[in-house]
Coordinates of C-alpha atoms and ligand atoms in Angstrom, one line a residue:
X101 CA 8.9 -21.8 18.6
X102 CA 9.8 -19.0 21.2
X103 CA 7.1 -16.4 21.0
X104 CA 8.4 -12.8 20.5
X105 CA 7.5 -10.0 22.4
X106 CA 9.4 -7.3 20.6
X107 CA 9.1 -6.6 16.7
X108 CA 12.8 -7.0 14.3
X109 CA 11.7 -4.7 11.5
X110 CA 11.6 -1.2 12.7
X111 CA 9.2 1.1 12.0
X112 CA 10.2 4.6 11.0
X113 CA 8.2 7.6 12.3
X114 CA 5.7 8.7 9.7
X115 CA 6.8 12.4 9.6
X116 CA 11.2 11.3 9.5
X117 CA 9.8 8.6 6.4
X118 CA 7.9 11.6 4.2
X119 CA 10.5 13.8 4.9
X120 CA 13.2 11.2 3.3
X121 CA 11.1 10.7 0.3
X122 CA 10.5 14.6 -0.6
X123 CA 14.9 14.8 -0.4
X124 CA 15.1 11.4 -2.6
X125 CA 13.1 13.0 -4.9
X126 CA 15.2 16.2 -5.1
X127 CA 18.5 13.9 -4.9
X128 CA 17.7 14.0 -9.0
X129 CA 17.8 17.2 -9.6
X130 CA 21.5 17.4 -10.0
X131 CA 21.9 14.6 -12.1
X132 CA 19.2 15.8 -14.5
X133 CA 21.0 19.3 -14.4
X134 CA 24.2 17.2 -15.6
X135 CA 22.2 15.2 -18.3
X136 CA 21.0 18.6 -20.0
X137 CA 24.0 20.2 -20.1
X138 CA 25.3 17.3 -22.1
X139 CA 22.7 18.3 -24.3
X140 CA 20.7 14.5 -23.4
X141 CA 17.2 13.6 -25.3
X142 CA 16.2 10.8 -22.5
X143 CA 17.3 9.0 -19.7
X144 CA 17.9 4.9 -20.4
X145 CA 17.5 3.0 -16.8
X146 CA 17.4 -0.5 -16.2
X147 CA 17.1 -2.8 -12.9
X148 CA 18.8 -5.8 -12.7
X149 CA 15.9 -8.5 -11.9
X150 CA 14.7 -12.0 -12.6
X151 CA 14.8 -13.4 -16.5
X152 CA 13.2 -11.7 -18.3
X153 CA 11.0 -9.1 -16.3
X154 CA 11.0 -5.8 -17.3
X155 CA 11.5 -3.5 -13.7
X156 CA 11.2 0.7 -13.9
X157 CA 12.5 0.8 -10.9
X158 CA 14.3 4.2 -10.6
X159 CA 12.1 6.0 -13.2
X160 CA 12.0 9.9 -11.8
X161 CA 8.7 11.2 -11.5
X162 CA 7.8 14.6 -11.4
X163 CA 7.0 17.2 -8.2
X164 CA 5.4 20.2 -9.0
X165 CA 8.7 22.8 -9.4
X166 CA 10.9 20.1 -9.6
X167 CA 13.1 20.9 -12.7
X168 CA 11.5 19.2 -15.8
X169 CA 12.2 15.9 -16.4
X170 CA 14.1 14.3 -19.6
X171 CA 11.8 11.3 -20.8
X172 CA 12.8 8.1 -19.0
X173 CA 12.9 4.8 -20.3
X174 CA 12.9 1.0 -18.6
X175 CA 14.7 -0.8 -20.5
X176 CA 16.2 -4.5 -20.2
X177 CA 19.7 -5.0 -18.9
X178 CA 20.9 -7.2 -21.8
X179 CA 20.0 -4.5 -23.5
X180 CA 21.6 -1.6 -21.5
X181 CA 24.9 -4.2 -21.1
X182 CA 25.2 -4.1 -24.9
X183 CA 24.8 -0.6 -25.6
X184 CA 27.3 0.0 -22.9
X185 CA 29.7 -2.7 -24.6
X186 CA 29.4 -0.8 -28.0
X187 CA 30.3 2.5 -26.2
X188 CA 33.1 0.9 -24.5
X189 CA 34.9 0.2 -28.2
X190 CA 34.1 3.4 -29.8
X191 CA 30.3 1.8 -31.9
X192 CA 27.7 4.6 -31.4
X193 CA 24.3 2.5 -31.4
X194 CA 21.5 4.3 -33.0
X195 CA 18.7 4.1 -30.7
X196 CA 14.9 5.4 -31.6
X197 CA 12.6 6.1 -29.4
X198 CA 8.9 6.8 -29.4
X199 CA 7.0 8.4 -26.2
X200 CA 3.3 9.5 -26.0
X201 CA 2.5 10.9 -23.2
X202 CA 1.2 13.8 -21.6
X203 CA 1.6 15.7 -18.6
X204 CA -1.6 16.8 -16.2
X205 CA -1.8 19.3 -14.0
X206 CA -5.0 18.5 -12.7
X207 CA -5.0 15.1 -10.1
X208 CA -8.3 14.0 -11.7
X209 CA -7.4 10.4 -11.8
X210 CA -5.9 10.9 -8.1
X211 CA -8.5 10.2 -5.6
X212 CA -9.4 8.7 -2.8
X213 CA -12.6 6.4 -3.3
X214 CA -14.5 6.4 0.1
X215 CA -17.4 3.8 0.8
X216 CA -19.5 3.8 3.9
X217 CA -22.1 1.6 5.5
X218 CA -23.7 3.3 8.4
X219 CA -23.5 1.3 11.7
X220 CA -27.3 0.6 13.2
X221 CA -26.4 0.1 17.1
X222 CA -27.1 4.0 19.2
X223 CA -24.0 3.9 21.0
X224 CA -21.5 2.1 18.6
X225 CA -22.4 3.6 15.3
X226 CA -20.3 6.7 15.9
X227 CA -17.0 4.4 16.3
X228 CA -15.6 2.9 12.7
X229 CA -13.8 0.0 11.8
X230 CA -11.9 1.4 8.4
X231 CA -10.6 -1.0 5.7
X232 CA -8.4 0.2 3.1
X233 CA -6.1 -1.0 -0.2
X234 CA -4.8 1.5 -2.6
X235 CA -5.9 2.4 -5.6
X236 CA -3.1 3.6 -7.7
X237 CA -0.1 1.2 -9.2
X238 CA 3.0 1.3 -11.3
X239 CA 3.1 2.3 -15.0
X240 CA 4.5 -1.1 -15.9
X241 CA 1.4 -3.0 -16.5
X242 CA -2.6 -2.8 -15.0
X243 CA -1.4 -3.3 -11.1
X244 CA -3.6 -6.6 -10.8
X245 CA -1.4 -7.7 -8.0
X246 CA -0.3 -4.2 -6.4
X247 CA -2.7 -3.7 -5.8
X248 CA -6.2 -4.3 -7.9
X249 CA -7.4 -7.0 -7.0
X250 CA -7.4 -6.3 -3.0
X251 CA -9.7 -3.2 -4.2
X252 CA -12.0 -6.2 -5.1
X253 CA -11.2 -8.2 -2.2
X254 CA -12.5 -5.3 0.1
X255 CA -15.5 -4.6 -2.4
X256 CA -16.7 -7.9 -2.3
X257 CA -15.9 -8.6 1.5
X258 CA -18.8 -6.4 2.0
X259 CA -21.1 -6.6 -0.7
X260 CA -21.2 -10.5 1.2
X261 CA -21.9 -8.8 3.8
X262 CA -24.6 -6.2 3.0
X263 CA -25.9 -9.4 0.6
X264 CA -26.7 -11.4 3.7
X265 CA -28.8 -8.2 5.3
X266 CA -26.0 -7.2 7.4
X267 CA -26.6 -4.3 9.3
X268 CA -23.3 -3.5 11.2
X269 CA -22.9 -1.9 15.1
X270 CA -20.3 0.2 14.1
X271 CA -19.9 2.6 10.9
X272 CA -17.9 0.7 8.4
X273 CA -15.7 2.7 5.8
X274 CA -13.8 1.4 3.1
X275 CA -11.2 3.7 1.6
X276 CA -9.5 3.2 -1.6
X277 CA -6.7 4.9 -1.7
X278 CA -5.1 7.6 -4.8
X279 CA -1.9 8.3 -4.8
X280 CA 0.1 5.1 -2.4
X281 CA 3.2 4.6 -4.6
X282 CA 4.0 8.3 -4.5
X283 CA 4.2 8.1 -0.8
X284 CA 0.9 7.4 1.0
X285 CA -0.7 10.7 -0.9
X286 CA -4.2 9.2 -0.4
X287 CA -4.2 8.1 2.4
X288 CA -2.6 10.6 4.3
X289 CA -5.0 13.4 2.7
X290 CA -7.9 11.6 4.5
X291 CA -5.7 11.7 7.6
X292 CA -5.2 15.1 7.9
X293 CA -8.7 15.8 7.4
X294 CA -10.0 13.7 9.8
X295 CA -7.5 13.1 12.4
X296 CA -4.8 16.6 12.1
X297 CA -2.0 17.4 11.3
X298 CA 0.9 15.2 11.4
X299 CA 2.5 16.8 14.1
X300 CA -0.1 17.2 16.4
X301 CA -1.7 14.9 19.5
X302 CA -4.5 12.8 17.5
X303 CA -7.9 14.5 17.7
X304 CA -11.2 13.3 19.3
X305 CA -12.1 11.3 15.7
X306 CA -9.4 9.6 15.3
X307 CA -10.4 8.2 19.1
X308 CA -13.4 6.6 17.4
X309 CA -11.8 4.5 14.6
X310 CA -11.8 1.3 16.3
X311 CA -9.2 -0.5 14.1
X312 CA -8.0 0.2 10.4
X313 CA -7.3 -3.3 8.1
X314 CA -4.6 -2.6 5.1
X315 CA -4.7 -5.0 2.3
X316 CA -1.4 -5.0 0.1
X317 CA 0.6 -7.9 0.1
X318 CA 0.0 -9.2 -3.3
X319 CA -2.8 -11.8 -4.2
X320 CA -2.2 -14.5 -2.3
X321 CA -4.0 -16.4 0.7
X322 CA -4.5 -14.3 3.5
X323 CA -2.8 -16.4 6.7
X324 CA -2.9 -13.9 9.6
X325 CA -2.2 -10.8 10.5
X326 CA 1.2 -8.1 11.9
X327 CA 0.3 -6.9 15.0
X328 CA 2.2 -3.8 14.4
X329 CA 3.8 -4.5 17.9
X330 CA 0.3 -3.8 19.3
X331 CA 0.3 -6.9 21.4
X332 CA -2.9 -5.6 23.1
X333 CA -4.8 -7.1 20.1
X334 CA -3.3 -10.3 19.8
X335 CA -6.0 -11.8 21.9
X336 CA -9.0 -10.0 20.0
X337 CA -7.6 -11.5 16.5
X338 CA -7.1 -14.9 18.1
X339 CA -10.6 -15.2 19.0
X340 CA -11.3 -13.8 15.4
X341 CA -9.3 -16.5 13.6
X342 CA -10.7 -19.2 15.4
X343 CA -13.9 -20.2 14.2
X344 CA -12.0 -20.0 10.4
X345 CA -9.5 -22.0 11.1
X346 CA -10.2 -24.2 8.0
X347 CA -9.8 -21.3 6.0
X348 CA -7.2 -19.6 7.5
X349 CA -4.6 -20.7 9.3
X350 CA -4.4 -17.2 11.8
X351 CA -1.0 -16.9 12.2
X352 CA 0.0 -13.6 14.6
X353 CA 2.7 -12.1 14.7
X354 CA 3.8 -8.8 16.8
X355 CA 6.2 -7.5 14.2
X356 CA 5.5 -5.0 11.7
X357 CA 5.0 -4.9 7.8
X358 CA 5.9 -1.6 6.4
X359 CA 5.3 0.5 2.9
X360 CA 2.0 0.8 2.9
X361 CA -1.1 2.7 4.2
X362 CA -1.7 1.2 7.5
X363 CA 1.3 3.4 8.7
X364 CA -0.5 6.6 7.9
X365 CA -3.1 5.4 10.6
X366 CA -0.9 3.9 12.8
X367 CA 0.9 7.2 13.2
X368 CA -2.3 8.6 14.6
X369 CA -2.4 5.6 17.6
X370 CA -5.2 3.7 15.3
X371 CA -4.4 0.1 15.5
X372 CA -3.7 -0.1 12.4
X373 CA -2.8 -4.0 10.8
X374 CA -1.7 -5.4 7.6
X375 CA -2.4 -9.3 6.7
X376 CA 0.2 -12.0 6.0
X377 CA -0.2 -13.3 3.0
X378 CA 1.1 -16.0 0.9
X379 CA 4.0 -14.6 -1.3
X380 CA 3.5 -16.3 -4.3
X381 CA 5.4 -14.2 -7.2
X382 CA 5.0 -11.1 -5.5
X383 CA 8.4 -10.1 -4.7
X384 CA 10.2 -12.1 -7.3
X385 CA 8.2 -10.9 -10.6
X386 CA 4.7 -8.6 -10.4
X387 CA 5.6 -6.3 -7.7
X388 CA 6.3 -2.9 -10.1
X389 CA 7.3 -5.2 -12.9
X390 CA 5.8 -5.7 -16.9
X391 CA 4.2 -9.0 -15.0
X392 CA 1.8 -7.3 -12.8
X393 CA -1.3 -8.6 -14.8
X394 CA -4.5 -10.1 -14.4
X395 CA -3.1 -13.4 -15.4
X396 CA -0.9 -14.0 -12.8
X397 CA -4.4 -13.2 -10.0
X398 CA -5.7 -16.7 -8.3
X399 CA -9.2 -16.1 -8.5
X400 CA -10.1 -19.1 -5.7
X401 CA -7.0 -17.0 -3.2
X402 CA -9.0 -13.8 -3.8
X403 CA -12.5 -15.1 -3.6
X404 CA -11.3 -16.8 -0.4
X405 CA -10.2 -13.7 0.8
X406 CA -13.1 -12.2 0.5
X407 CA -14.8 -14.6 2.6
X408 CA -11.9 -14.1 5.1
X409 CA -12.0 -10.4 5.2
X410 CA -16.0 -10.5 5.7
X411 CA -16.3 -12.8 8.6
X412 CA -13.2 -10.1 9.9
X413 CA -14.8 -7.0 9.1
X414 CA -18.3 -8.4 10.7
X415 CA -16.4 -9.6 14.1
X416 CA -14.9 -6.4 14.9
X417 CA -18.3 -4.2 13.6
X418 CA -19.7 -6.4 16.6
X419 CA -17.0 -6.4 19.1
X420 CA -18.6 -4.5 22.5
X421 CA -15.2 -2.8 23.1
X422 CA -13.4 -1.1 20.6
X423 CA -9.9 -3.0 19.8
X424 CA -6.9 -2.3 21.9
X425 CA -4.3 0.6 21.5
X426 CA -0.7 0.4 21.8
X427 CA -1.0 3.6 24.4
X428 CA -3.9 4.7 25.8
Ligands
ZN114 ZN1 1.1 -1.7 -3.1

């Protein structure tokens, strides 16, 4: 196949992207204005999806001033369809509902979890190779898929390494990030602190993160890698992939994956990269859905991705140079 030099999926600038989210969000407002004048109890929404799978998709969730919200409900859309049907010939349906929850100010489950493990070579141990996953999911189920079990992928990635007596060049941080699914929160929290503000040229720090590796495509087999269109590193990740070619098959490709952390770090020129990963039910039934469970978890993909993410992690801690920028 002809090799590509230019990405398809376009990526939008970080700042354009937040800003787009925080008017979505207010896009509500008038329609919950509407509901409560109509003197509503709760909002009913349902997403049309496979057989089956319950999707709460659409859900509002709540900004601090934001007008309050009505209590929402995900509900089935055979269910929606024949409440609808009913309404449509005059039969009011009696619906009861029952909702505990509660509503916290304080962002104690919110966090960022940050790991480090000092690097041990003079000159390198002041650059870091950052590996991240988030932290946070959807209120559907546990988040096994989206994204739990990468948080364990990462963990174990480098308790491998640390259990063979690993001492790294460079500093290696792991970051798991609070707050993903409500638009990069965690993520862009450490940014700021460590790299500026949004809006400004990329400080001296963010000059010694050598590369940042995103984990969030679901559970399944890691095969290669997005370049991010930073062909610069395509030649530092083919050497990477080849002595694990049995495990891997080190596919490489220049365009981007979006919707997920590796774009808050790619905003500040940190090649930033996200792994390919086999689909497997991902997009058709866990992502955000009643499904996203333990169950559906292949313990030997994750186990294997561990392995995978190790022998990653521990190539670029050694690399002499650091990887490649898109612009220098
Ligand atoms: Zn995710």
């Amino acid at each position: 196949m002809e090799e590509k030099l230019t990405a398809e999926v376009k990526q939008t600038p970080l700042p354009e992207l937040i800003k787009s989210w925080e008017t979505e969000d207010f896009g509500e407002d008038e329609f919950l204005r509407f509901v409560e004048a109509e003197g509503g109890l709760a909002v009913l929404k349902t997403e049309s999806m496979h057989l089956g799978i319950l999707h709460p998709a659409g859900t509002y969730y709540y900004n601090m001033n934001h007008l309050k919200p009505l209590p929402y409900f995900a509900i089935m859309p055979e269910h929606f369809g024949r409440m609808l049907r009913m309404l449509n010939i005059g039969m009011v349906p009696l619906i009861s509902l029952n909702l505990e929850t509660e509503f916290y100010d304080e962002s104690e489950n919110s966090v960022n979890i940050i790991g480090q493990i000092t690097g041990s070579d003079p000159k390198l141990k002041k650059e870091q190779i950052i590996i991240g996953a988030h932290f946070d999911s959807w209120h559907s189920s546990t988040g096994a898929t989206d994204n739990g079990a990468n948080n364990v992928v990462l963990v174990e990635a480098l308790r491998i390494l640390t259990q063979a007596g690993y001492t790294p060049r460079r500093t290696i941080v792991i970051g798991l990030w609070g707050g993903e699914e409500l638009a990069y929160l965690g993520s862009l929290a450490y940014a700021r602190d460590h790299f500026g503000s949004l809006d400004e040229e990329p400080n001296t720090e963010s000059k010694k993160v050598s590369v940042y590796l995103n984990l969030d495509s679901g559970v399944g087999a890691i095969r290669g890698i997005f370049l991010q269109e930073n062909e610069f590193a395509r030649p530092v990740f083919s050497k990477i992939f080849k002595p694990i070619k049995d495990l891997c098959d080190g596919t490489i490709t220049i365009e981007n994956d979006l919707s997920t952390d590796h774009e808050t770090f790619d905003h500040y020129n940190i090649p930033a990269f996200q792994f390919i990963q086999d689909p497997l039910a991902y997009d058709t039934a866990t992502h955000h859905t009643n499904l996203d469970v333990l169950e559906y978890v292949p313990e030997k993909d994750i186990m294997k991705n561990a392995v995978i993410l190790a022998w990653i992690i521990y190539s670029l801690a050694e690399m002499n140079e650091k990887v490649p920028r898109k612009s220098n």
